[in-house]
Amino acid sequence: MFNKKVKIRFIEIIVVTLVVTAFITYEISYVSGIDDYISDECWYVSAARNILRKIFNVTPKFTDENITITIEIVSPIDNEQYNNWLYDLKNFVTYGLKGKVLKDESYYVYNDQGNYLPALCVEIPKENLKFVHLAPHEKQYAVGYCYPNANGVLDYLNLEHPPLVKYVIGLMLYLVGDKPILWRIPSILLAAAILILMYLSIRKIIPETNTAIVLGVIAMLVTIFDITFRSLSMVAMLDIYVAFFTYLTYYLALNGLMLPAIITLGLSASSKFNGAFPFLALIAKAIKDFDLYRIILFIILIFMIPITLFLVLSIPLINYLGFETWWANGVIGAISWHLSIKTLGGPPQSAPWEWFLGINPFPLHLVYDPNTGQWVADLIARGNPPLYILTLVLSIFLIPVFKDLPDEGFTYVYTWSTYLFYIVIWFLGARTQYSFYMVQLVPLMYTLLFMEIWYLMTPLNRVLQVLKAWKELLKSLFNVLSKIPK
């Protein structure tokens, strides 16, 4: 018996390791060929770089003899002056700093409305960095990968979102280097960790060992082939961090580790505010599992710990900006920004119910297709609508018996309560939502899907039992309605 268990565990480790290794290898191989910002990386990576420079007084790591810097000049009055000033700056870089220009006015294109970055991105010898402040018309400069063409981006701190992810990205820049592939390594590793947690969760939920192993591996593979998950795990954006901490919180709570779950919920919310959405599911589980005293304590802690984590992580920003400025921009301004229509043009917006149908998917990266002569999205948050809809349909069908699921309905409540918060904030004014937000739910959705499939097939007459439960539920509702005075 012992030998059989050991063999099964060994096979599990080998299979899961192979799947995860293949996933990581593919992700790194694919995204290493994209040597530029992908989608909103331009904001988050730039903010991380600025936090290093402005708040911690350090720069990204460079191992070569030359370093890359972006030199921002003071705003010119017109395009002619802009070109003249850049001409002066180019000469200084070439002859004074012994460097070369990487990106010029063809990238930092002048705009009459001021919606551009007046700058050059250059490469210079390290020893000449101390002379950059002598550059003509120089306003400020930043060491690191070339900044995107956006007005004010060298001062941008991304205060509308919590700081944790920018700290992680900044740490990578500082310890490893400032290159696109290096920004994305944490995202890829967190996505791989999600896959492992999915397997472990299904392994715990499904009581039949062999079935649990098969369903766990299938769930991992289905998640890998979900284009929303695969795309978001390749980029240095906030959402895969939220997906990881959301799922880690779920996994901890599933195993009864409620206090650690509160801590990871706080880390999720400190990555992006929607990371706090699962808190009601945790409270519901506490109400089911705990006595009154522990319920009250848990509710206090579920607010106190995440808020404390957010404040502690914000201390460097508060120290730099001052409390009033930080509060106005990082809290009040952030809440107002999130509960508003943020853009009228730009990328396609998608309401939460449209995510299930793949309507208005968000393109993260485009490649040129020579066969059609068009730009097409190779990274896009379109998801897997047939499986999303199947999960929704099965979940509706199982409403009368969701508490009878093998995890007593926790995955069900955790998944759908998290999703419903997107609908709530949509009605509160957050109409600018994007399909890539769905990545927070994708691992939960597939965990729930395969648990529901197993439940309906074990035993085979389970469907009839659910239909009977519906009959009883509708009968009870009819009786209640019939007693209401007309």
XYZ file of C-alpha atoms in Angstrom:
486
model
C 0.000 0.000 0.000
C 2.797 2.369 0.964
C 4.679 1.609 -2.238
C 1.578 2.317 -4.320
C 1.099 5.705 -2.675
C 4.748 6.570 -3.196
C 4.536 5.596 -6.877
C 1.399 7.687 -7.369
C 2.990 10.693 -5.678
C 6.152 10.271 -7.763
C 4.122 10.156 -10.982
C 2.176 13.234 -9.887
C 5.359 15.190 -9.240
C 6.831 14.180 -12.596
C 3.682 15.048 -14.575
C 3.066 18.375 -12.842
C 6.740 19.312 -13.171
C 6.721 18.509 -16.895
C 3.564 20.537 -17.503
C 4.826 23.540 -15.544
C 8.304 23.366 -17.103
C 6.828 23.224 -20.607
C 4.624 26.217 -19.774
C 7.510 28.309 -18.425
C 9.748 27.374 -21.358
C 7.090 28.346 -23.888
C 6.288 31.632 -22.156
C 9.918 32.729 -21.906
C 10.672 31.620 -25.455
C 7.709 33.493 -26.900
C 7.947 36.727 -24.975
C 11.741 37.032 -25.191
C 11.241 37.954 -28.841
C 9.195 41.036 -27.909
C 11.852 43.602 -27.035
C 9.554 46.494 -26.190
C 6.714 47.425 -23.876
C 3.602 45.265 -24.175
C 0.358 47.131 -23.551
C 0.220 48.727 -20.072
C 3.758 47.645 -19.222
C 4.670 51.146 -20.373
C 2.936 52.548 -17.277
C 3.770 49.952 -14.634
C 7.418 49.423 -15.537
C 7.981 53.156 -15.946
C 6.388 53.763 -12.542
C 8.564 51.035 -10.998
C 11.666 52.649 -12.488
C 10.593 56.064 -11.204
C 9.978 54.675 -7.715
C 13.530 53.311 -7.688
C 14.963 56.651 -8.780
C 12.793 59.125 -6.895
C 11.932 57.278 -3.692
C 14.745 54.791 -3.095
C 17.515 56.771 -4.848
C 18.811 53.778 -6.794
C 18.904 52.835 -10.469
C 18.316 49.634 -12.422
C 21.262 47.267 -12.659
C 23.503 47.455 -15.718
C 26.292 44.938 -16.221
C 27.616 46.322 -19.518
C 30.121 49.142 -19.869
C 27.417 51.284 -21.456
C 24.128 52.292 -19.875
C 20.832 53.404 -21.369
C 19.253 56.668 -20.238
C 16.270 58.759 -21.269
C 17.008 62.498 -21.264
C 13.900 64.668 -21.009
C 14.260 68.278 -22.131
C 12.211 71.302 -21.124
C 9.037 71.730 -23.178
C 9.668 73.605 -26.453
C 7.221 76.204 -27.769
C 6.823 74.558 -31.175
C 8.028 71.727 -33.396
C 10.829 73.786 -34.931
C 12.297 74.595 -31.537
C 11.882 70.959 -30.513
C 13.915 69.753 -33.488
C 16.590 72.399 -32.899
C 16.937 71.503 -29.240
C 17.137 67.803 -30.010
C 19.833 68.587 -32.576
C 21.847 70.300 -29.836
C 21.255 67.370 -27.495
C 22.276 64.810 -30.105
C 25.579 66.595 -30.651
C 26.223 66.684 -26.914
C 25.462 62.962 -26.602
C 27.608 62.014 -29.589
C 30.629 64.239 -29.005
C 30.402 65.210 -25.345
C 29.261 61.929 -23.797
C 30.758 59.623 -26.468
C 27.391 57.907 -26.773
C 24.805 57.111 -29.417
C 21.129 57.912 -29.885
C 18.750 54.949 -29.609
C 15.428 56.767 -30.011
C 14.952 60.275 -31.344
C 12.125 62.524 -32.556
C 10.894 59.761 -34.861
C 9.851 57.934 -31.675
C 9.272 60.867 -29.330
C 7.078 62.578 -31.909
C 6.123 66.196 -31.262
C 2.451 66.884 -30.548
C 0.804 70.319 -30.575
C -1.359 69.402 -27.569
C 1.693 68.405 -25.554
C 0.799 64.701 -25.481
C 4.353 63.499 -25.988
C 7.662 63.163 -24.147
C 10.246 65.702 -25.351
C 13.277 63.485 -25.033
C 16.015 61.337 -26.464
C 16.880 57.818 -25.375
C 20.616 57.287 -25.591
C 23.376 54.862 -24.697
C 26.509 56.255 -23.064
C 29.585 54.917 -21.251
C 28.993 54.495 -17.520
C 31.797 56.833 -16.580
C 30.113 59.713 -18.443
C 26.856 59.508 -16.508
C 28.101 62.240 -14.160
C 28.130 64.717 -17.064
C 24.538 64.188 -18.249
C 23.256 67.096 -16.151
C 25.302 69.389 -18.416
C 23.201 68.425 -21.444
C 21.607 71.401 -23.238
C 17.912 71.978 -22.406
C 17.982 69.024 -19.991
C 15.086 68.878 -17.523
C 15.787 65.472 -15.971
C 17.068 62.052 -16.947
C 16.471 58.471 -15.887
C 18.692 55.418 -16.127
C 17.077 52.344 -17.636
C 15.291 51.029 -20.671
C 13.960 53.734 -23.005
C 10.813 55.352 -21.637
C 7.620 55.328 -23.723
C 6.428 58.432 -25.543
C 4.040 59.813 -22.933
C 3.964 63.263 -21.390
C 5.197 63.319 -17.796
C 6.109 59.643 -17.755
C 9.442 60.273 -15.988
C 7.449 61.558 -12.994
C 4.630 58.996 -13.107
C 4.163 56.842 -9.974
C 0.902 55.042 -10.883
C -0.802 56.209 -7.685
C -4.211 55.070 -8.935
C -3.102 51.524 -8.088
C -1.496 50.159 -4.893
C 2.311 49.876 -4.932
C 3.161 46.205 -4.330
C 3.583 45.090 -7.953
C 5.696 48.142 -8.783
C 7.978 47.214 -5.896
C 8.354 43.685 -7.267
C 9.081 44.930 -10.783
C 11.451 47.545 -9.375
C 13.275 44.879 -7.381
C 13.803 42.904 -10.598
C 15.146 46.024 -12.315
C 17.501 46.701 -9.425
C 18.755 43.163 -8.808
C 18.705 41.623 -12.283
C 18.435 44.318 -14.930
C 16.157 46.562 -16.954
C 15.199 44.515 -19.995
C 11.704 43.499 -21.168
C 12.201 39.767 -20.617
C 13.389 40.435 -17.057
C 10.295 42.526 -16.216
C 8.133 39.565 -17.172
C 9.859 36.754 -15.283
C 7.846 37.298 -12.054
C 4.573 37.181 -14.007
C 5.540 33.907 -15.672
C 6.602 32.332 -12.377
C 3.405 33.437 -10.622
C 1.325 31.960 -13.437
C 3.231 28.687 -13.063
C 2.545 28.774 -9.319
C -1.166 29.212 -10.050
C -1.117 26.030 -12.133
C 0.456 24.094 -9.264
C -2.076 25.484 -6.784
C -4.903 24.503 -9.132
C -3.667 20.943 -9.229
C -3.311 20.797 -5.451
C -6.784 22.271 -4.966
C -8.502 19.773 -7.237
C -6.449 17.004 -5.686
C -7.813 18.002 -2.280
C -11.417 18.541 -3.368
C -12.007 15.378 -5.402
C -12.006 12.357 -3.044
C -11.120 9.756 -5.697
C -7.336 9.816 -6.118
C -7.042 8.701 -9.743
C -9.905 10.917 -10.880
C -8.472 13.882 -8.977
C -5.079 13.428 -10.637
C -6.582 13.277 -14.129
C -8.905 16.246 -13.576
C -6.106 18.245 -11.955
C -3.793 17.780 -14.937
C -6.602 18.511 -17.412
C -7.476 21.692 -15.503
C -3.846 22.811 -15.712
C -3.742 22.184 -19.465
C -7.060 23.923 -20.104
C -5.822 26.941 -18.153
C -2.577 27.025 -20.122
C -4.519 27.075 -23.385
C -6.807 29.855 -22.180
C -5.504 32.792 -24.214
C -6.395 35.339 -21.522
C -4.354 33.491 -18.913
C -1.530 32.747 -21.339
C -1.330 36.347 -22.554
C -1.500 38.049 -19.153
C 1.107 35.679 -17.701
C 3.618 36.965 -20.256
C 3.428 40.643 -19.380
C 4.531 42.847 -16.487
C 1.046 44.035 -15.583
C -0.819 43.970 -12.279
C -3.494 41.437 -13.104
C -1.528 38.184 -13.009
C -0.301 39.189 -9.541
C -3.923 39.681 -8.494
C -4.830 36.315 -10.021
C -2.029 34.628 -8.071
C -2.840 36.158 -4.694
C -6.572 35.604 -5.263
C -6.000 31.924 -5.937
C -3.476 31.557 -3.117
C -6.054 33.073 -0.755
C -8.599 30.559 -2.022
C -6.171 27.659 -1.580
C -5.287 28.653 1.980
C -8.934 29.070 2.956
C -9.794 25.753 1.308
C -7.265 24.150 3.632
C -8.650 25.952 6.671
C -5.742 28.405 6.969
C -7.949 31.436 7.421
C -5.460 33.855 9.002
C -2.827 33.348 6.265
C -5.698 33.733 3.778
C -6.420 37.192 5.181
C -2.753 38.135 4.754
C -2.665 37.008 1.115
C -5.972 38.796 0.541
C -4.202 41.928 1.775
C -1.323 41.315 -0.633
C -3.844 40.859 -3.425
C -5.541 44.159 -2.583
C -2.109 45.823 -2.339
C -1.432 44.708 -5.915
C -4.684 46.098 -7.306
C -7.823 47.078 -5.429
C -9.964 44.402 -7.105
C -7.781 41.907 -5.268
C -10.019 42.539 -2.245
C -13.144 41.246 -4.018
C -13.069 37.729 -2.457
C -13.438 39.052 1.103
C -17.160 38.244 1.311
C -16.492 34.603 0.431
C -13.974 34.387 3.270
C -16.471 35.927 5.689
C -19.121 33.436 4.529
C -16.725 30.552 5.188
C -15.875 31.942 8.623
C -19.581 32.188 9.486
C -20.025 28.552 8.463
C -16.939 27.226 10.276
C -16.484 29.402 13.375
C -18.350 30.215 16.562
C -19.696 33.741 17.174
C -16.591 35.060 18.956
C -14.223 33.873 16.209
C -16.574 35.186 13.518
C -16.460 38.680 15.003
C -12.675 38.503 15.382
C -12.297 37.266 11.805
C -14.431 40.105 10.408
C -12.326 42.644 12.307
C -9.093 41.105 11.031
C -10.255 40.827 7.417
C -10.519 44.604 7.306
C -7.684 45.517 9.651
C -4.895 43.354 8.172
C -5.311 44.308 4.471
C -5.642 48.003 5.359
C -2.527 47.785 7.529
C -0.578 46.034 4.765
C -1.637 48.674 2.260
C -0.561 51.479 4.602
C 2.773 49.854 5.444
C 3.562 49.254 1.775
C 2.625 52.872 1.045
C 5.027 54.336 3.641
C 7.776 55.075 1.061
C 5.241 56.931 -1.100
C 3.830 58.794 1.903
C 7.338 59.779 2.987
C 8.134 61.070 -0.506
C 4.851 62.806 -1.345
C 3.557 63.780 2.069
C 0.461 62.236 3.599
C -2.065 64.723 2.186
C -0.843 64.392 -1.396
C -0.652 60.616 -1.124
C -4.142 60.401 0.408
C -5.631 62.703 -2.227
C -4.091 60.781 -5.132
C -3.464 57.262 -3.861
C -6.765 56.760 -2.017
C -9.494 59.342 -2.734
C -8.321 59.991 -6.278
C -7.794 56.291 -6.940
C -11.305 55.366 -5.773
C -12.823 58.170 -7.839
C -10.760 57.116 -10.863
C -11.810 53.477 -10.605
C -15.516 54.341 -10.242
C -15.552 56.510 -13.356
C -15.488 56.266 -17.118
C -11.747 56.585 -17.641
C -11.441 56.747 -21.428
C -13.819 57.372 -24.306
C -11.450 56.206 -27.017
C -8.586 53.773 -26.846
C -8.750 50.002 -26.360
C -12.089 48.150 -26.534
C -14.016 48.203 -23.273
C -15.928 45.156 -22.145
C -18.657 44.829 -19.506
C -18.278 41.878 -17.090
C -21.029 39.830 -18.741
C -19.334 40.263 -22.118
C -16.219 38.449 -20.881
C -18.127 35.158 -21.066
C -18.830 35.705 -24.753
C -15.450 37.060 -25.822
C -17.042 40.378 -26.819
C -14.649 43.324 -27.248
C -11.511 41.398 -26.258
C -8.539 43.505 -25.213
C -5.526 43.184 -27.575
C -2.258 43.343 -25.663
C 0.180 42.952 -28.541
C -0.025 43.058 -32.337
C 2.091 41.378 -35.011
C 2.106 42.002 -38.732
C 0.689 39.200 -40.872
C 2.327 39.389 -44.326
C -0.266 37.011 -45.782
C -3.175 39.359 -45.068
C -1.243 42.613 -44.901
C -2.852 43.371 -41.538
C -1.861 43.729 -37.914
C -3.321 40.939 -35.807
C -3.328 40.334 -32.067
C -1.089 37.485 -30.940
C -1.668 38.310 -27.258
C -5.331 39.015 -26.564
C -7.688 38.616 -23.603
C -10.412 36.672 -25.415
C -10.481 33.696 -23.065
C -12.400 30.503 -23.797
C -16.088 31.487 -24.118
C -17.476 27.934 -24.580
C -15.937 26.763 -21.289
C -16.862 29.979 -19.487
C -20.469 29.584 -20.580
C -20.449 25.899 -19.639
C -19.235 26.830 -16.137
C -21.969 29.450 -15.836
C -24.688 27.070 -17.039
C -23.588 24.282 -14.696
C -23.366 26.743 -11.816
C -26.930 27.921 -12.419
C -28.101 24.325 -12.685
C -26.430 23.480 -9.368
C -27.892 26.394 -7.389
C -30.196 24.185 -5.257
C -27.362 21.832 -4.302
C -24.209 23.968 -4.368
C -23.698 23.314 -0.654
C -23.503 19.588 -1.437
C -20.437 19.999 -3.652
C -17.367 18.176 -2.287
C -15.920 21.404 -0.852
C -19.310 22.336 0.642
C -19.760 25.067 -1.939
C -16.709 27.162 -1.056
C -15.229 27.284 -4.588
C -18.681 28.117 -5.939
C -19.194 31.033 -3.550
C -15.596 32.264 -3.822
C -15.679 32.339 -7.632
C -19.058 33.946 -8.161
C -18.888 36.455 -5.305
C -15.567 37.687 -6.715
C -17.095 38.010 -10.185
C -20.241 39.761 -8.931
C -18.151 42.585 -7.500
C -17.206 43.548 -11.070
C -20.896 43.911 -11.849
C -21.448 45.911 -8.651
C -18.705 48.429 -9.448
C -19.952 48.616 -13.047
C -23.308 49.855 -11.759
C -21.489 52.173 -9.336
C -19.856 53.904 -12.297
C -16.817 51.803 -13.258
C -17.933 51.433 -16.874
C -14.371 51.341 -18.200
C -13.585 47.678 -17.687
C -11.506 45.413 -19.892
C -11.656 41.750 -20.742
C -8.209 41.069 -19.262
C -9.682 41.618 -15.781
C -11.102 38.116 -16.250
C -7.668 36.607 -15.589
C -8.361 36.948 -11.861
C -11.243 34.506 -12.312
C -9.888 32.111 -14.937
C -8.124 29.638 -12.571
C -11.107 29.698 -10.201
C -13.507 29.172 -13.086
C -11.733 26.044 -14.305
C -11.351 24.666 -10.789
C -15.088 25.096 -10.329
C -15.880 23.656 -13.764
C -14.073 20.361 -13.247
C -15.449 19.989 -9.747
C -18.972 20.516 -11.103
C -18.427 17.996 -13.898
C -17.169 15.413 -11.408
C -20.105 16.079 -9.084
C -22.706 15.648 -11.836
C -21.149 12.374 -12.984
C -20.672 10.838 -9.525
C -23.005 8.986 -9.392
C -24.430 8.977 -12.902
C -27.954 9.691 -11.671
C -26.823 12.918 -9.971
C -28.573 14.985 -12.640
C -31.901 13.497 -11.585
C -31.130 14.367 -7.971
C -30.431 17.964 -8.942
C -33.670 18.136 -10.916
C -35.547 16.892 -7.860
C -33.819 19.579 -5.792
C -34.984 22.179 -8.304
C -38.504 20.835 -8.034
C -38.415 21.191 -4.240
C -36.890 24.663 -4.448
C -39.489 25.910 -6.920
C -42.242 24.334 -4.866
C -41.002 26.154 -1.754
C -40.789 29.440 -3.627
C -44.299 28.979 -4.975
C -45.603 28.317 -1.465
C -43.920 31.470 -0.161
C -45.257 33.577 -3.006
C -48.764 32.185 -2.607
C -48.843 33.400 1.006
C -48.044 36.998 0.075
C -51.212 39.116 0.367
C -52.420 40.440 -2.958
